[in-house]
Amino acid sequence: MTEKNVNLDLMAFIETEILPRYSNFDKAHRLPHVTNVIRRSVKLATTIGADVNMAYAIAAYHDLGLEGPRAIHHVTGGKILAADARLKKWFTADQIKVMKEAVEDHRASASHAPRSVYGKIVAEADRELQPETVFRRTIQFGLDRYPDKNRDEQWRRFMAHLDGKYSQHGYIRLWIPGSENETNLKKIRELIIQPVKLKQIFDKIYDEEKGL
């Protein structure tokens, strides 16, 4: 994978030492997810004039906290980044502090706005809000974490998750106005209030994921 203007030495380190750690996570948080977050982070950083190397590294580390309890993965991820002395080769202590805080602030359920533009970048990039992607990842997570649930139980979990996170009263927040995420979130919300249509989408993806 190549990213415009990212330090090649940093990229080689990330791709060799950091990204392989995602292979142990649930299906919704493996390499395809982190590489997408990296790509979107670098694009956003380039668009708004932020440091692309910082945005790149933050995105690469943002979900490493899943090596521990999911509920605090954003905090754990920040600690992992801050403790990695190898990053001192490319970043100052002040930059690493900002990067740590950005990882801590990326979680969708955070009650406060990210403390820096870098937190906003990774939080926005982490929102994979293409409807198909959101629905598939939600189903993948349910099958991975709750394999004993049957189709109807997975459907109810799927609906509860979408309502709690993505609906008009859901907890998700977007931090960069005018992003494509706004358009995609609107599409998701339109489908949430059409349960018959949404059930058809769920059944199709569920069958694909189960190999039916």
XYZ file of C-alpha atoms in Angstrom:
212
model
C 0.000 0.000 0.000
C 1.298 3.480 -0.828
C 0.138 6.835 0.511
C 1.056 10.122 -1.105
C 3.765 12.059 0.764
C 3.989 9.650 3.723
C 7.570 8.997 4.849
C 8.587 5.720 3.189
C 10.669 4.595 6.162
C 7.717 5.144 8.501
C 5.442 3.318 6.087
C 7.794 0.324 5.949
C 7.868 0.166 9.772
C 4.071 0.389 10.057
C 3.429 -2.246 7.404
C 5.976 -4.655 8.871
C 5.553 -4.188 12.624
C 2.093 -2.733 13.257
C -0.469 -3.757 10.657
C 0.108 -7.545 11.043
C -1.201 -7.255 14.631
C -4.682 -6.650 13.242
C -4.857 -10.216 11.905
C -5.877 -11.461 15.360
C -8.937 -9.247 15.733
C -12.572 -9.932 14.857
C -13.425 -9.934 11.159
C -14.759 -6.370 11.222
C -11.476 -4.981 12.575
C -8.790 -6.762 10.585
C -6.437 -5.475 7.900
C -9.082 -4.235 5.425
C -10.546 -1.993 8.121
C -7.289 -0.409 9.282
C -6.011 0.112 5.733
C -9.265 1.892 4.855
C -8.953 4.103 7.939
C -5.359 4.904 6.972
C -6.348 5.796 3.413
C -9.181 8.064 4.533
C -7.057 9.674 7.264
C -4.286 10.584 4.847
C -6.829 11.936 2.359
C -8.482 14.086 5.031
C -5.113 15.306 6.337
C -4.068 16.286 2.825
C -7.363 18.076 2.225
C -7.217 20.199 5.386
C -3.441 20.692 5.469
C -2.582 18.520 8.471
C 0.590 16.415 8.917
C 0.092 13.280 6.808
C 2.715 11.285 8.725
C 0.931 11.899 12.028
C -2.436 11.057 10.485
C -0.985 7.890 8.951
C 0.536 6.633 12.213
C -2.520 7.506 14.302
C -4.736 5.530 11.939
C -2.345 2.568 11.999
C -2.421 2.405 15.817
C -6.034 3.411 16.393
C -7.497 -0.059 17.086
C -4.455 -1.839 18.567
C -6.192 -1.550 21.928
C -8.436 -4.412 20.801
C -5.603 -6.602 22.049
C -7.259 -5.892 25.417
C -10.867 -5.287 26.529
C -12.971 -3.728 23.760
C -14.719 -1.286 26.091
C -11.470 0.579 26.761
C -9.667 -0.160 23.500
C -9.310 3.540 22.688
C -7.513 4.182 25.978
C -5.367 1.068 25.639
C -4.520 2.019 22.051
C -3.326 5.430 23.166
C -1.069 3.823 25.743
C 0.343 1.412 23.155
C 1.196 4.286 20.813
C 2.731 6.447 23.548
C 4.825 3.550 24.846
C 6.265 2.633 21.440
C 9.700 4.257 21.577
C 10.302 3.409 17.923
C 8.031 6.296 16.944
C 10.599 8.763 18.314
C 12.501 8.239 15.080
C 9.836 10.218 13.207
C 7.946 12.263 15.797
C 8.663 14.680 18.653
C 7.405 14.119 22.193
C 4.739 16.781 21.658
C 3.567 15.119 18.440
C 3.377 11.725 20.144
C 1.254 13.241 22.916
C -1.187 14.631 20.323
C -1.207 11.261 18.544
C -1.930 9.398 21.798
C -4.855 11.720 22.517
C -6.154 11.280 18.970
C -6.288 7.498 19.415
C -8.048 7.975 22.755
C -10.588 10.302 21.129
C -11.437 8.219 18.050
C -14.191 6.123 19.613
C -17.638 6.720 18.138
C -19.330 6.727 21.551
C -17.030 9.405 22.991
C -19.067 12.042 24.816
C -16.686 14.881 23.960
C -15.245 16.279 20.757
C -11.711 15.140 19.892
C -9.068 17.407 21.427
C -7.218 18.083 18.176
C -7.701 18.069 14.435
C -5.890 14.706 14.400
C -8.506 13.192 16.694
C -11.192 14.514 14.376
C -9.403 13.068 11.345
C -9.115 9.527 12.718
C -12.612 9.636 14.237
C -14.033 10.666 10.875
C -11.892 8.159 8.951
C -12.956 5.368 11.323
C -16.591 5.920 10.395
C -16.991 3.466 7.560
C -20.423 4.764 6.738
C -21.048 3.260 3.340
C -24.367 1.509 4.132
C -23.237 -1.868 2.751
C -20.045 -1.710 4.827
C -21.859 -0.720 8.018
C -24.425 -3.489 7.644
C -21.862 -6.158 6.777
C -19.506 -5.236 9.613
C -22.398 -5.237 12.076
C -23.414 -8.727 10.978
C -19.801 -9.949 10.981
C -19.324 -8.690 14.519
C -22.512 -10.386 15.682
C -21.534 -13.713 14.133
C -18.025 -13.477 15.580
C -18.996 -12.470 19.112
C -22.336 -14.281 19.422
C -22.005 -17.438 17.311
C -24.770 -19.218 19.231
C -27.435 -16.684 18.263
C -29.792 -17.805 15.494
C -30.873 -15.685 12.532
C -33.747 -13.960 14.335
C -31.563 -13.199 17.344
C -28.828 -11.808 15.085
C -31.425 -9.670 13.319
C -32.632 -8.211 16.615
C -29.046 -7.501 17.684
C -28.358 -5.933 14.285
C -31.375 -3.640 14.564
C -30.639 -2.663 18.152
C -27.051 -1.775 17.243
C -28.063 0.315 14.232
C -30.718 2.148 16.244
C -28.399 2.862 19.157
C -25.499 4.073 17.017
C -26.707 5.376 13.651
C -30.318 6.525 14.038
C -31.413 10.129 14.573
C -31.006 9.618 18.340
C -27.894 7.413 18.014
C -24.592 8.249 19.628
C -22.443 8.632 16.505
C -21.058 12.115 15.883
C -19.322 13.485 12.803
C -16.606 16.047 13.352
C -15.631 17.308 9.884
C -18.504 19.121 8.107
C -19.169 18.380 4.476
C -17.579 14.936 4.446
C -19.027 12.057 2.448
C -19.911 10.497 5.799
C -22.793 12.962 6.142
C -24.338 11.694 2.918
C -23.841 8.041 3.862
C -25.243 8.508 7.369
C -28.384 10.012 5.856
C -28.779 6.902 3.659
C -28.392 4.607 6.674
C -30.983 6.554 8.628
C -33.428 6.305 5.744
C -33.042 2.515 5.746
C -33.339 2.188 9.531
C -36.913 3.496 9.302
C -37.718 0.973 6.539
C -37.420 -2.343 8.450
C -38.892 -4.476 5.659
C -36.295 -3.259 3.166
C -33.552 -3.451 5.775
C -34.492 -7.062 6.612
C -34.029 -7.989 2.940
C -30.536 -6.458 3.022
C -29.770 -8.232 6.310
C -30.881 -11.627 4.977
C -28.749 -11.291 1.853
C -25.577 -10.361 3.760
C -26.273 -12.888 6.527
C -26.561 -15.700 3.995
C -23.328 -14.603 2.297
C -21.440 -14.484 5.599
C -22.790 -17.899 6.634
C -22.089 -19.384 3.207
C -25.730 -20.300 2.672
